[in-house]
PDB file of C-alpha atoms in Angstrom:
ATOM      1  CA  MET A1077      71.690 -66.408 -22.576  1.00 45.00           C
ATOM      2  CA  LYS A1078      68.651 -65.340 -22.486  1.00 44.00           C
ATOM      3  CA  LYS A1079      68.242 -65.792 -18.756  1.00 40.00           C
ATOM      4  CA  GLN A1080      70.992 -63.166 -18.481  1.00 39.00           C
ATOM      5  CA  LEU A1081      69.025 -61.059 -21.196  1.00 39.00           C
ATOM      6  CA  PHE A1082      65.937 -61.513 -19.251  1.00 39.00           C
ATOM      7  CA  LEU A1083      67.612 -60.158 -15.727  1.00 37.00           C
ATOM      8  CA  PHE A1084      69.084 -57.014 -17.106  1.00 36.00           C
ATOM      9  CA  ALA A1085      65.625 -56.335 -18.816  1.00 41.00           C
ATOM     10  CA  LEU A1086      64.691 -56.391 -15.159  1.00 39.00           C
ATOM     11  CA  SER A1087      67.309 -54.584 -13.786  1.00 40.00           C
ATOM     12  CA  LEU A1088      66.367 -51.890 -15.684  1.00 38.00           C
ATOM     13  CA  LEU A1089      62.766 -52.062 -15.006  1.00 40.00           C
ATOM     14  CA  VAL A1090      63.345 -52.155 -11.728  1.00 38.00           C
ATOM     15  CA  SER A1091      66.007 -49.322 -12.393  1.00 39.00           C
ATOM     16  CA  GLY A1092      63.133 -47.105 -14.272  1.00 43.00           C
ATOM     17  CA  SER A1093      60.475 -47.467 -11.333  1.00 43.00           C
ATOM     18  CA  SER A1094      62.861 -46.933  -8.716  1.00 43.00           C
ATOM     19  CA  LEU A1095      63.937 -43.396 -10.779  1.00 39.00           C
ATOM     20  CA  ARG A1096      60.191 -42.714 -11.352  1.00 45.00           C
ATOM     21  CA  ALA A1097      59.350 -43.548  -7.421  1.00 52.00           C
ATOM     22  CA  GLN A1098      61.955 -40.283  -6.727  1.00 84.00           C
ATOM     23  CA  THR A1099      60.251 -37.257  -8.408  1.00 92.00           C
ATOM     24  CA  PRO A1100      57.875 -35.604  -5.742  1.00 98.00           C
ATOM     25  CA  VAL A1101      54.787 -34.720  -6.884  1.00 98.00           C
ATOM     26  CA  SER A1102      53.423 -30.911  -6.742  1.00 97.00           C
ATOM     27  CA  ASN A1103      50.021 -31.672  -5.202  1.00 98.00           C
ATOM     28  CA  ALA A1104      49.898 -34.494  -2.776  1.00 98.00           C
ATOM     29  CA  ILE A1105      46.583 -36.035  -2.110  1.00 96.00           C
ATOM     30  CA  ASN A1106      45.440 -38.143   0.814  1.00 96.00           C
ATOM     31  CA  ASP A1107      45.137 -41.453   0.741  1.00 95.00           C
ATOM     32  CA  LEU A1108      45.926 -43.001   4.058  1.00 96.00           C
ATOM     33  CA  THR A1109      44.518 -42.358   7.209  1.00 96.00           C
ATOM     34  CA  LEU A1110      45.042 -43.486  11.005  1.00 98.00           C
ATOM     35  CA  PRO A1111      42.122 -42.554  13.431  1.00 97.00           C
ATOM     36  CA  ILE A1112      43.803 -42.585  17.321  1.00 97.00           C
ATOM     37  CA  TYR A1113      42.030 -45.037  19.755  1.00 94.00           C
ATOM     38  CA  SER A1114      42.982 -43.710  22.799  1.00 94.00           C
ATOM     39  CA  GLU A1115      41.752 -40.476  23.760  1.00 94.00           C
ATOM     40  CA  ASP A1116      45.144 -38.833  25.817  1.00 95.00           C
ATOM     41  CA  GLY A1117      47.562 -37.027  24.355  1.00 96.00           C
ATOM     42  CA  ASN A1118      47.128 -33.579  21.833  1.00 95.00           C
ATOM     43  CA  ASN A1119      50.537 -33.111  19.727  1.00 97.00           C
ATOM     44  CA  GLY A1120      51.119 -36.186  18.122  1.00 98.00           C
ATOM     45  CA  VAL A1121      55.343 -35.997  17.171  1.00 98.00           C
ATOM     46  CA  ALA A1122      55.612 -39.471  15.074  1.00 98.00           C
ATOM     47  CA  VAL A1123      53.885 -42.093  13.006  1.00 99.00           C
ATOM     48  CA  ALA A1124      56.930 -44.842  12.746  1.00 99.00           C
ATOM     49  CA  TYR A1125      56.599 -47.820   9.753  1.00 99.00           C
ATOM     50  CA  ASP A1126      58.169 -50.993   9.987  1.00 99.00           C
ATOM     51  CA  PRO A1127      57.854 -52.233   6.067  1.00 98.00           C
ATOM     52  CA  ALA A1128      58.915 -56.112   6.893  1.00 97.00           C
ATOM     53  CA  LYS A1129      55.749 -56.683   8.878  1.00 98.00           C
ATOM     54  CA  ALA A1130      53.640 -53.499   7.142  1.00 99.00           C
ATOM     55  CA  LEU A1131      52.859 -52.069  10.791  1.00 99.00           C
ATOM     56  CA  TYR A1132      52.511 -48.195  11.616  1.00 99.00           C
ATOM     57  CA  TYR A1133      53.349 -46.780  15.131  1.00 99.00           C
ATOM     58  CA  THR A1134      52.484 -43.605  16.168  1.00 99.00           C
ATOM     59  CA  SER A1135      52.902 -41.680  19.773  1.00 98.00           C
ATOM     60  CA  TYR A1136      52.609 -38.486  21.018  1.00 98.00           C
ATOM     61  CA  ALA A1137      54.743 -35.822  22.598  1.00 97.00           C
ATOM     62  CA  GLY A1138      54.341 -34.916  26.760  1.00 96.00           C
ATOM     63  CA  ASN A1139      53.526 -37.537  28.660  1.00 96.00           C
ATOM     64  CA  ALA A1140      54.724 -40.955  29.576  1.00 97.00           C
ATOM     65  CA  SER A1141      51.488 -42.151  29.717  1.00 97.00           C
ATOM     66  CA  TYR A1142      50.202 -40.927  26.522  1.00 98.00           C
ATOM     67  CA  PRO A1143      49.507 -43.792  23.919  1.00 97.00           C
ATOM     68  CA  ILE A1144      51.760 -45.420  21.521  1.00 98.00           C
ATOM     69  CA  GLU A1145      49.136 -47.216  18.955  1.00 98.00           C
ATOM     70  CA  VAL A1146      49.625 -49.560  16.193  1.00 99.00           C
ATOM     71  CA  PHE A1147      47.631 -49.962  12.889  1.00 99.00           C
ATOM     72  CA  ASP A1148      48.235 -52.455   9.949  1.00 98.00           C
ATOM     73  CA  ALA A1149      48.863 -51.133   6.446  1.00 96.00           C
ATOM     74  CA  TYR A1150      44.757 -50.750   6.080  1.00 96.00           C
ATOM     75  CA  GLY A1151      44.759 -48.313   8.825  1.00 96.00           C
ATOM     76  CA  SER A1152      42.814 -50.904  11.196  1.00 97.00           C
ATOM     77  CA  SER A1153      43.910 -50.890  14.771  1.00 97.00           C
ATOM     78  CA  ARG A1154      45.943 -53.397  16.391  1.00 98.00           C
ATOM     79  CA  TYR A1155      47.658 -52.230  19.861  1.00 98.00           C
ATOM     80  CA  THR A1156      47.714 -49.539  22.025  1.00 97.00           C
ATOM     81  CA  GLY A1157      49.183 -48.529  25.213  1.00 97.00           C
ATOM     82  CA  ALA A1158      51.367 -46.074  27.243  1.00 97.00           C
ATOM     83  CA  ILE A1159      54.414 -44.958  25.373  1.00 97.00           C
ATOM     84  CA  GLY A1160      56.358 -45.226  29.004  1.00 96.00           C
ATOM     85  CA  ALA A1161      58.229 -41.395  28.209  1.00 96.00           C
ATOM     86  CA  ASP A1162      57.963 -38.026  27.188  1.00 97.00           C
ATOM     87  CA  ILE A1163      59.333 -38.105  24.018  1.00 98.00           C
ATOM     88  CA  ARG A1164      60.687 -36.226  21.391  1.00 97.00           C
ATOM     89  CA  GLY A1165      60.548 -38.193  17.933  1.00 97.00           C
ATOM     90  CA  MET A1166      60.273 -42.037  17.321  1.00 98.00           C
ATOM     91  CA  TRP A1167      61.779 -44.054  14.256  1.00 99.00           C
ATOM     92  CA  TYR A1168      61.639 -47.143  13.210  1.00 99.00           C
ATOM     93  CA  ASN A1169      65.727 -48.908  12.988  1.00 98.00           C
ATOM     94  CA  PRO A1170      65.337 -51.590  10.491  1.00 98.00           C
ATOM     95  CA  ALA A1171      68.947 -52.774  12.020  1.00 98.00           C
ATOM     96  CA  THR A1172      67.685 -53.304  15.187  1.00 98.00           C
ATOM     97  CA  LYS A1173      64.208 -53.964  14.406  1.00 98.00           C
ATOM     98  CA  ARG A1174      62.560 -51.421  17.818  1.00 98.00           C
ATOM     99  CA  LEU A1175      61.611 -48.171  17.784  1.00 99.00           C
ATOM    100  CA  GLU A1176      63.889 -45.576  18.760  1.00 98.00           C
ATOM    101  CA  GLY A1177      63.772 -42.315  19.498  1.00 97.00           C
ATOM    102  CA  ILE A1178      64.742 -38.937  22.024  1.00 97.00           C
ATOM    103  CA  LEU A1179      63.397 -37.552  25.439  1.00 97.00           C
ATOM    104  CA  TYR A1180      61.853 -34.444  26.339  1.00 97.00           C
ATOM    105  CA  ASP A1181      64.702 -31.709  27.223  1.00 93.00           C
ATOM    106  CA  ASN A1182      67.951 -33.577  26.459  1.00 82.00           C
ATOM    107  CA  THR A1183      66.921 -35.872  29.234  1.00 90.00           C
ATOM    108  CA  GLY A1184      68.050 -39.194  26.788  1.00 95.00           C
ATOM    109  CA  GLY A1185      66.937 -41.558  24.243  1.00 96.00           C
ATOM    110  CA  PHE A1186      65.150 -44.362  24.019  1.00 97.00           C
ATOM    111  CA  PHE A1187      64.346 -47.790  22.656  1.00 98.00           C
ATOM    112  CA  ILE A1188      61.353 -49.900  22.384  1.00 98.00           C
ATOM    113  CA  THR A1189      61.395 -53.853  21.818  1.00 98.00           C
ATOM    114  CA  LEU A1190      58.631 -55.405  19.838  1.00 98.00           C
ATOM    115  CA  ASP A1191      57.369 -59.080  19.606  1.00 98.00           C
ATOM    116  CA  MET A1192      57.703 -61.334  16.984  1.00 97.00           C
ATOM    117  CA  ASN A1193      53.481 -59.612  15.554  1.00 98.00           C
ATOM    118  CA  GLY A1194      55.451 -56.003  16.379  1.00 98.00           C
ATOM    119  CA  THR A1195      53.206 -55.521  19.654  1.00 98.00           C
ATOM    120  CA  PRO A1196      55.631 -53.363  22.066  1.00 98.00           C
ATOM    121  CA  LEU A1197      57.090 -55.099  24.875  1.00 96.00           C
ATOM    122  CA  ASN A1198      59.179 -52.486  27.315  1.00 92.00           C
ATOM    123  CA  ASN A1199      60.228 -49.190  26.713  1.00 95.00           C
ATOM    124  CA  ASN A1200      63.728 -48.359  27.914  1.00 97.00           C
ATOM    125  CA  ILE A1201      65.670 -45.399  28.440  1.00 96.00           C
ATOM    126  CA  THR A1202      69.237 -44.295  27.927  1.00 95.00           C
ATOM    127  CA  ALA A1203      71.350 -41.615  28.740  1.00 93.00           C
ATOM    128  CA  PHE A1204      72.419 -40.139  26.086  1.00 94.00           C
ATOM    129  CA  SER A1205      71.435 -36.694  24.983  1.00 93.00           C
ATOM    130  CA  TYR A1206      72.497 -34.972  21.927  1.00 95.00           C
ATOM    131  CA  GLY A1207      72.647 -31.118  23.221  1.00 92.00           C
ATOM    132  CA  MET A1208      70.039 -29.337  21.281  1.00 95.00           C
ATOM    133  CA  ASP A1209      66.779 -27.556  22.316  1.00 94.00           C
ATOM    134  CA  ALA A1210      64.543 -29.113  24.763  1.00 95.00           C
ATOM    135  CA  GLN A1211      61.358 -29.239  22.350  1.00 96.00           C
ATOM    136  CA  ALA A1212      63.652 -30.118  19.386  1.00 96.00           C
ATOM    137  CA  VAL A1213      62.082 -33.040  17.520  1.00 97.00           C
ATOM    138  CA  ALA A1214      64.077 -35.492  15.659  1.00 97.00           C
ATOM    139  CA  THR A1215      64.448 -38.500  12.844  1.00 98.00           C
ATOM    140  CA  TYR A1216      66.900 -40.809  11.688  1.00 98.00           C
ATOM    141  CA  ASP A1217      68.721 -41.928   8.447  1.00 98.00           C
ATOM    142  CA  PRO A1218      68.804 -45.550   8.249  1.00 98.00           C
ATOM    143  CA  VAL A1219      71.697 -45.674   6.048  1.00 97.00           C
ATOM    144  CA  LYS A1220      73.980 -43.690   7.474  1.00 97.00           C
ATOM    145  CA  LYS A1221      72.898 -44.226  11.181  1.00 97.00           C
ATOM    146  CA  GLN A1222      72.628 -40.442  11.781  1.00 98.00           C
ATOM    147  CA  VAL A1223      70.251 -38.950  14.026  1.00 98.00           C
ATOM    148  CA  ILE A1224      69.002 -35.526  12.218  1.00 98.00           C
ATOM    149  CA  PHE A1225      67.054 -32.093  13.843  1.00 98.00           C
ATOM    150  CA  VAL A1226      66.807 -28.728  12.315  1.00 98.00           C
ATOM    151  CA  GLN A1227      66.929 -25.660  14.483  1.00 96.00           C
ATOM    152  CA  SER A1228      66.937 -22.287  12.622  1.00 96.00           C
ATOM    153  CA  ASN A1229      66.575 -23.738   9.545  1.00 97.00           C
ATOM    154  CA  GLU A1230      69.864 -25.701   9.716  1.00 98.00           C
ATOM    155  CA  VAL A1231      70.279 -29.469   9.949  1.00 98.00           C
ATOM    156  CA  HIS A1232      72.132 -31.038  12.697  1.00 98.00           C
ATOM    157  CA  LEU A1233      73.061 -34.321  11.756  1.00 98.00           C
ATOM    158  CA  PHE A1234      74.662 -36.700  14.525  1.00 98.00           C
ATOM    159  CA  LYS A1235      76.365 -40.356  14.462  1.00 95.00           C
ATOM    160  CA  ALA A1236      74.306 -41.938  17.043  1.00 88.00           C
ATOM    161  CA  ASN A1237      75.433 -41.324  20.788  1.00 89.00           C
ATOM    162  CA  SER A1238      77.924 -38.748  19.089  1.00 93.00           C
ATOM    163  CA  ARG A1239      78.344 -34.983  20.163  1.00 93.00           C
ATOM    164  CA  LYS A1240      79.792 -33.638  16.819  1.00 95.00           C
ATOM    165  CA  ALA A1241      77.366 -32.641  14.329  1.00 97.00           C
ATOM    166  CA  LYS A1242      77.617 -31.878  10.573  1.00 98.00           C
ATOM    167  CA  LYS A1243      75.429 -28.983   9.681  1.00 98.00           C
ATOM    168  CA  VAL A1244      74.197 -27.854   6.603  1.00 99.00           C
ATOM    169  CA  LYS A1245      71.622 -24.144   6.935  1.00 98.00           C
ATOM    170  CA  LEU A1246      68.652 -24.923   4.554  1.00 98.00           C
ATOM    171  CA  GLN A1247      68.277 -22.192   1.316  1.00 97.00           C
ATOM    172  CA  PRO A1248      63.864 -21.863   0.980  1.00 97.00           C
ATOM    173  CA  ALA A1249      63.462 -20.070  -2.203  1.00 94.00           C
ATOM    174  CA  SER A1250      61.128 -17.219  -1.287  1.00 91.00           C
ATOM    175  CA  GLU A1251      62.675 -14.926   1.777  1.00 88.00           C
ATOM    176  CA  GLY A1252      60.592 -15.156   5.263  1.00 90.00           C
ATOM    177  CA  VAL A1253      59.097 -18.484   4.812  1.00 95.00           C
ATOM    178  CA  GLN A1254      58.120 -19.894   8.289  1.00 96.00           C
ATOM    179  CA  LEU A1255      59.160 -23.561   8.551  1.00 98.00           C
ATOM    180  CA  VAL A1256      57.695 -26.008  11.053  1.00 97.00           C
ATOM    181  CA  GLN A1257      61.400 -27.423  12.750  1.00 96.00           C
ATOM    182  CA  SER A1258      59.617 -30.791  12.860  1.00 97.00           C
ATOM    183  CA  PRO A1259      62.270 -32.910  10.206  1.00 98.00           C
ATOM    184  CA  LEU A1260      61.212 -35.111   8.413  1.00 99.00           C
ATOM    185  CA  TRP A1261      63.831 -37.590   5.968  1.00 99.00           C
ATOM    186  CA  THR A1262      62.950 -39.266   3.267  1.00 98.00           C
ATOM    187  CA  GLY A1263      66.150 -40.277   2.137  1.00 97.00           C
ATOM    188  CA  VAL A1264      65.065 -39.974  -1.242  1.00 98.00           C
ATOM    189  CA  LYS A1265      68.636 -38.121  -2.721  1.00 96.00           C
ATOM    190  CA  GLY A1266      68.517 -34.125  -4.095  1.00 97.00           C
ATOM    191  CA  TYR A1267      65.490 -34.635  -1.211  1.00 98.00           C
ATOM    192  CA  GLU A1268      66.709 -35.894   1.296  1.00 98.00           C
ATOM    193  CA  ILE A1269      65.080 -33.331   3.887  1.00 99.00           C
ATOM    194  CA  GLY A1270      61.158 -31.962   4.237  1.00 99.00           C
ATOM    195  CA  LEU A1271      60.019 -29.339   6.285  1.00 99.00           C
ATOM    196  CA  LEU A1272      56.398 -28.163   6.720  1.00 98.00           C
ATOM    197  CA  GLU A1273      55.687 -24.510   6.130  1.00 98.00           C
ATOM    198  CA  ALA A1274      53.975 -23.191   9.424  1.00 96.00           C
ATOM    199  CA  GLY A1275      50.085 -22.206   9.861  1.00 94.00           C
ATOM    200  CA  GLU A1276      50.276 -23.762   5.828  1.00 95.00           C
ATOM    201  CA  THR A1277      50.039 -27.492   4.066  1.00 96.00           C
ATOM    202  CA  VAL A1278      52.651 -26.897   1.974  1.00 98.00           C
ATOM    203  CA  LEU A1279      55.875 -29.092   2.191  1.00 98.00           C
ATOM    204  CA  TYR A1280      59.231 -27.551   0.886  1.00 99.00           C
ATOM    205  CA  LEU A1281      62.286 -30.634   0.109  1.00 99.00           C
ATOM    206  CA  PHE A1282      65.982 -29.837   0.014  1.00 99.00           C
ATOM    207  CA  ASP A1283      69.008 -31.463  -0.835  1.00 98.00           C
ATOM    208  CA  ILE A1284      70.772 -31.830   1.835  1.00 98.00           C
ATOM    209  CA  LYS A1285      74.105 -31.447   0.474  1.00 98.00           C
ATOM    210  CA  SER A1286      73.656 -27.946  -0.975  1.00 98.00           C
ATOM    211  CA  GLY A1287      70.660 -26.753   1.597  1.00 98.00           C
ATOM    212  CA  LYS A1288      68.867 -25.684  -1.467  1.00 98.00           C
ATOM    213  CA  GLN A1289      65.390 -25.627  -1.620  1.00 98.00           C
ATOM    214  CA  SER A1290      64.516 -28.401  -4.683  1.00 98.00           C
ATOM    215  CA  ALA A1291      60.577 -29.152  -4.370  1.00 98.00           C
ATOM    216  CA  ARG A1292      57.672 -27.389  -2.992  1.00 98.00           C
ATOM    217  CA  ILE A1293      54.588 -30.119  -2.696  1.00 98.00           C
ATOM    218  CA  LYS A1294      50.908 -28.943  -1.704  1.00 98.00           C
ATOM    219  CA  LEU A1295      49.537 -31.149   0.642  1.00 97.00           C
ATOM    220  CA  SER A1296      45.447 -31.565  -0.401  1.00 92.00           C
ATOM    221  CA  ASP A1297      42.709 -32.315   1.197  1.00 87.00           C
ATOM    222  CA  TYR A1298      43.921 -31.645   5.123  1.00 88.00           C
ATOM    223  CA  TYR A1299      41.087 -29.359   6.637  1.00 78.00           C
ATOM    224  CA  GLY A1300      42.457 -29.722  10.253  1.00 83.00           C
ATOM    225  CA  THR A1301      40.279 -27.585  13.234  1.00 86.00           C
ATOM    226  CA  GLU A1302      44.099 -26.435  13.920  1.00 85.00           C
ATOM    227  CA  PRO A1303      47.076 -24.652  11.958  1.00 87.00           C
ATOM    228  CA  VAL A1304      50.498 -27.207  12.220  1.00 93.00           C
ATOM    229  CA  TYR A1305      53.134 -24.747  14.025  1.00 92.00           C
ATOM    230  CA  ALA A1306      54.951 -27.692  15.848  1.00 92.00           C
ATOM    231  CA  PHE A1307      54.969 -31.567  16.241  1.00 96.00           C
ATOM    232  CA  ASN A1308      52.352 -32.219  14.440  1.00 97.00           C
ATOM    233  CA  ILE A1309      54.068 -34.280  11.379  1.00 98.00           C
ATOM    234  CA  SER A1310      55.691 -37.298  10.458  1.00 98.00           C
ATOM    235  CA  TYR A1311      57.408 -39.299   7.334  1.00 99.00           C
ATOM    236  CA  CYS A1312      57.385 -42.676   6.615  1.00 98.00           C
ATOM    237  CA  ASN A1313      56.885 -45.026   3.871  1.00 98.00           C
ATOM    238  CA  GLY A1314      56.539 -42.414   1.289  1.00 97.00           C
ATOM    239  CA  HIS A1315      53.928 -40.634   3.149  1.00 98.00           C
ATOM    240  CA  VAL A1316      54.154 -37.294   4.856  1.00 98.00           C
ATOM    241  CA  TRP A1317      51.697 -37.847   7.849  1.00 98.00           C
ATOM    242  CA  LEU A1318      49.110 -34.449   9.257  1.00 97.00           C
ATOM    243  CA  TYR A1319      48.040 -34.934  12.410  1.00 97.00           C
ATOM    244  CA  ASP A1320      44.366 -32.944  12.982  1.00 95.00           C
ATOM    245  CA  LYS A1321      44.064 -32.300  16.285  1.00 94.00           C
ATOM    246  CA  GLY A1322      40.294 -32.185  16.273  1.00 92.00           C
ATOM    247  CA  THR A1323      39.629 -35.591  14.767  1.00 93.00           C
ATOM    248  CA  ARG A1324      42.760 -37.158  16.373  1.00 95.00           C
ATOM    249  CA  THR A1325      44.053 -38.701  12.813  1.00 96.00           C
ATOM    250  CA  TRP A1326      47.064 -38.967  10.651  1.00 97.00           C
ATOM    251  CA  TYR A1327      46.717 -38.406   7.163  1.00 96.00           C
ATOM    252  CA  GLY A1328      48.979 -39.279   4.695  1.00 97.00           C
ATOM    253  CA  TYR A1329      50.116 -38.137   1.810  1.00 98.00           C
ATOM    254  CA  GLN A1330      52.078 -39.979  -0.467  1.00 98.00           C
ATOM    255  CA  ILE A1331      54.372 -37.088  -1.588  1.00 98.00           C
ATOM    256  CA  PHE A1332      56.631 -39.110  -4.748  1.00 97.00           C
ATOM    257  CA  ASN A1333      55.348 -40.754  -8.293  1.00 91.00           C
TER     258      ASN A1333
END
C-alpha cells in the first residue's frame, strides 16, 4: 500500500512538473551556444537534437559542401564534415534514430545514418517531394509523424511521403506583423507552432488547432550582426535557436518554464 501511495504521489509530482514545463516565458534569456568551427556556409537552416545521446546537430542551406557539425550538451564540438546535400530543413527522428530533412527546390529529401556514437555516416537522397516553394523550410512532428511547412502564414501538415496536406491559417494578434516562414514545432499543447517576427527578436507561438496566437516571447541578449528575415532560426530540446552570421554561432533560448 505504501508503495502504491508513493508511486501515486510521484506521478502527481511528475505531472505537475510537466505542466509547469509547458508554460511559455515572456522573456527568454540565452543560455546555450553552439559555435560553428567550419568557415563554410552562410544561412543556418537547422539545429536538431538527439535526446538519447544528448547531441546537437547543426546544418546550413545552400550547398552540399557546407558543414554538418555535432556538439555535446555543453556546446563542445564533436564532429564537422560536409552535409552532402543542399538542404532546406533537418530534424532528428527518434523512431528511425537518424537525421532527416528535405532538399532545395523540391528535388526530394534525405536521411543521414549515425554510428553508435552519433557521428554522421552517409547522406542518402530520396526522390519524394512535397511540392512546396523552392526555398520552403520544413520541420517535423515526431508524434504524429508529420512534415510541416508554413507559406503565407498558413501551416501545411503532411503525413510522411504524402502530398495531401492539412492546412491551418495562423492568426497573429496584431495585424501587419511580418513573420519568417521557417516553422518551429514545439509539440507543446496550445503552443505547437512558432514563427519569428521578421527583423526582430520576437517569437510568436500559435495553437495548431485554432491557428490563434497563444504567446509572444522576447528573445533577449541577442546582438546578431544581421536581422533574421529568412532561415537562421530553429527549435529543438525546448530551445529556440538564432544563428548569428557574424560570430558564426547558434544562440539557444529556453522558451518554456
